[in-house]
Amino acid sequence: MAGRQDMFDAIVMADERFHGEGYQEGYEDGSSLGRIEGRQHGALRGAKIGSEIGCYQGFAFAWKHLLHSDASERDSRKMKVLESLMGMIEKFPYDDPAYDKLHEDLDRIRGKFRQVCSLCACPR
């Protein structure tokens, strides 16, 4: 009778063991795939932000050059705002993805870009 009891215990324990092993394998596979997917998402999001900042920077350089060649007193305010935008872009933390104020700084740059657009009377 003890032999039969051991056999049934082995069957019951096998089910629990397989459940635990399956859970562990699934957890490891899910973690690995999650890291890969997260890395891809982060690279895509970072590329979009970098492209946006680059667009603002090119815009600011072009307008600075245009205003510099025809410097009038009226353009001095535009130049100050452009230089402010360029300074914000230069200080933007490109290489620190853990920077806690990244989105706040990006929103400030977007706002300053809108201000430059309104001063230069250009379409967005």
Tab-separated table of C-alpha atoms in Angstrom:
chain	number	residue	atom	x	y	z
A	1	MET	CA	0.000	0.000	0.000
A	2	ALA	CA	2.871	2.358	0.726
A	3	GLY	CA	4.176	1.818	-2.811
A	4	ARG	CA	0.835	2.854	-4.287
A	5	GLN	CA	0.729	5.948	-2.080
A	6	ASP	CA	4.233	6.955	-3.257
A	7	MET	CA	3.173	6.497	-6.884
A	8	PHE	CA	0.132	8.749	-6.424
A	9	ASP	CA	2.220	11.325	-4.570
A	10	ALA	CA	4.702	11.297	-7.454
A	11	ILE	CA	1.875	11.963	-9.933
A	12	VAL	CA	0.453	14.803	-7.845
A	13	MET	CA	3.896	16.272	-7.234
A	14	ALA	CA	4.788	15.981	-10.946
A	15	ASP	CA	1.830	18.219	-11.794
A	16	GLU	CA	2.984	20.845	-9.310
A	17	ARG	CA	6.598	20.529	-10.457
A	18	PHE	CA	5.658	20.924	-14.141
A	19	HIS	CA	3.480	23.902	-13.289
A	20	GLY	CA	6.390	25.566	-11.454
A	21	GLU	CA	8.874	24.801	-14.244
A	22	GLY	CA	6.459	26.102	-16.888
A	23	TYR	CA	5.897	29.285	-14.933
A	24	GLN	CA	9.655	29.852	-14.565
A	25	GLU	CA	10.331	29.254	-18.276
A	26	GLY	CA	7.481	31.561	-19.261
A	27	TYR	CA	8.690	34.247	-16.896
A	28	GLU	CA	12.232	34.102	-18.295
A	29	ASP	CA	11.034	34.175	-21.916
A	30	GLY	CA	8.632	37.045	-21.179
A	31	SER	CA	11.343	39.044	-19.445
A	32	SER	CA	13.711	38.601	-22.354
A	33	LEU	CA	11.114	39.572	-24.941
A	34	GLY	CA	10.025	42.514	-22.792
A	35	ARG	CA	13.564	43.879	-22.705
A	36	ILE	CA	13.906	43.531	-26.468
A	37	GLU	CA	10.562	45.203	-27.119
A	38	GLY	CA	11.318	47.960	-24.600
A	39	ARG	CA	14.697	48.641	-26.199
A	40	GLN	CA	13.090	48.912	-29.651
A	41	HIS	CA	10.367	51.228	-28.357
A	42	GLY	CA	12.926	53.419	-26.593
A	43	ALA	CA	15.113	53.674	-29.682
A	44	LEU	CA	12.138	54.652	-31.835
A	45	ARG	CA	10.902	57.248	-29.331
A	46	GLY	CA	14.418	58.655	-28.917
A	47	ALA	CA	14.828	58.946	-32.688
A	48	LYS	CA	11.557	60.882	-32.960
A	49	ILE	CA	12.596	63.308	-30.216
A	50	GLY	CA	16.044	63.727	-31.771
A	51	SER	CA	14.505	64.430	-35.165
A	52	GLU	CA	12.158	67.009	-33.657
A	53	ILE	CA	14.984	68.774	-31.811
A	54	GLY	CA	17.121	68.704	-34.961
A	55	CYS	CA	14.323	70.339	-36.927
A	56	TYR	CA	14.063	73.125	-34.354
A	57	GLN	CA	17.812	73.584	-34.363
A	58	GLY	CA	18.020	73.825	-38.165
A	59	PHE	CA	15.125	76.277	-38.178
A	60	ALA	CA	16.829	78.440	-35.542
A	61	PHE	CA	20.180	78.437	-37.376
A	62	ALA	CA	18.538	79.429	-40.657
A	63	TRP	CA	16.553	82.285	-39.100
A	64	LYS	CA	19.556	83.486	-37.136
A	65	HIS	CA	21.563	83.664	-40.334
A	66	LEU	CA	18.740	85.496	-42.148
A	67	LEU	CA	18.290	88.012	-39.345
A	68	HIS	CA	22.027	88.476	-38.863
A	69	SER	CA	22.498	89.564	-42.471
A	70	ASP	CA	19.705	92.151	-42.158
A	71	ALA	CA	20.101	93.252	-38.535
A	72	SER	CA	17.711	95.999	-37.582
A	73	GLU	CA	16.528	97.199	-34.209
A	74	ARG	CA	13.216	95.446	-34.765
A	75	ASP	CA	15.021	92.139	-35.288
A	76	SER	CA	16.914	92.339	-31.998
A	77	ARG	CA	13.972	90.816	-30.094
A	78	LYS	CA	13.755	88.026	-32.637
A	79	MET	CA	17.476	87.386	-32.230
A	80	LYS	CA	17.156	87.193	-28.446
A	81	VAL	CA	14.343	84.656	-28.677
A	82	LEU	CA	16.261	82.657	-31.312
A	83	GLU	CA	19.374	82.620	-29.139
A	84	SER	CA	17.260	81.526	-26.191
A	85	LEU	CA	15.867	78.632	-28.260
A	86	MET	CA	19.354	77.665	-29.416
A	87	GLY	CA	20.614	77.758	-25.820
A	88	MET	CA	17.787	75.480	-24.685
A	89	ILE	CA	18.594	73.056	-27.500
A	90	GLU	CA	22.302	73.047	-26.627
A	91	LYS	CA	21.521	72.251	-22.987
A	92	PHE	CA	19.067	69.475	-23.871
A	93	PRO	CA	20.321	66.175	-22.345
A	94	TYR	CA	20.625	64.004	-25.484
A	95	ASP	CA	22.729	61.340	-23.785
A	96	ASP	CA	20.801	60.968	-20.514
A	97	PRO	CA	17.615	58.930	-21.031
A	98	ALA	CA	17.019	58.825	-17.275
A	99	TYR	CA	16.846	62.638	-17.023
A	100	ASP	CA	13.698	63.265	-14.983
A	101	LYS	CA	12.781	66.607	-16.580
A	102	LEU	CA	13.216	65.476	-20.192
A	103	HIS	CA	9.565	65.996	-21.147
A	104	GLU	CA	9.363	69.316	-19.310
A	105	ASP	CA	12.423	70.624	-21.171
A	106	LEU	CA	11.043	69.336	-24.455
A	107	ASP	CA	7.768	71.161	-23.808
A	108	ARG	CA	9.689	74.372	-23.058
A	109	ILE	CA	11.596	74.028	-26.330
A	110	ARG	CA	8.326	73.495	-28.209
A	111	GLY	CA	6.885	76.600	-26.575
A	112	LYS	CA	9.939	78.670	-27.430
A	113	PHE	CA	9.746	77.404	-31.022
A	114	ARG	CA	6.120	78.575	-31.214
A	115	GLN	CA	7.208	81.955	-29.883
A	116	VAL	CA	9.902	82.222	-32.556
A	117	CYS	CA	7.356	81.281	-35.226
A	118	SER	CA	4.951	83.964	-34.071
A	119	LEU	CA	7.692	86.612	-34.030
A	120	CYS	CA	9.026	85.651	-37.442
A	121	ALA	CA	5.467	85.428	-38.842
A	122	CYS	CA	6.090	82.045	-40.352
A	123	PRO	CA	3.591	79.185	-40.729
A	124	ARG	CA	4.004	76.165	-38.428
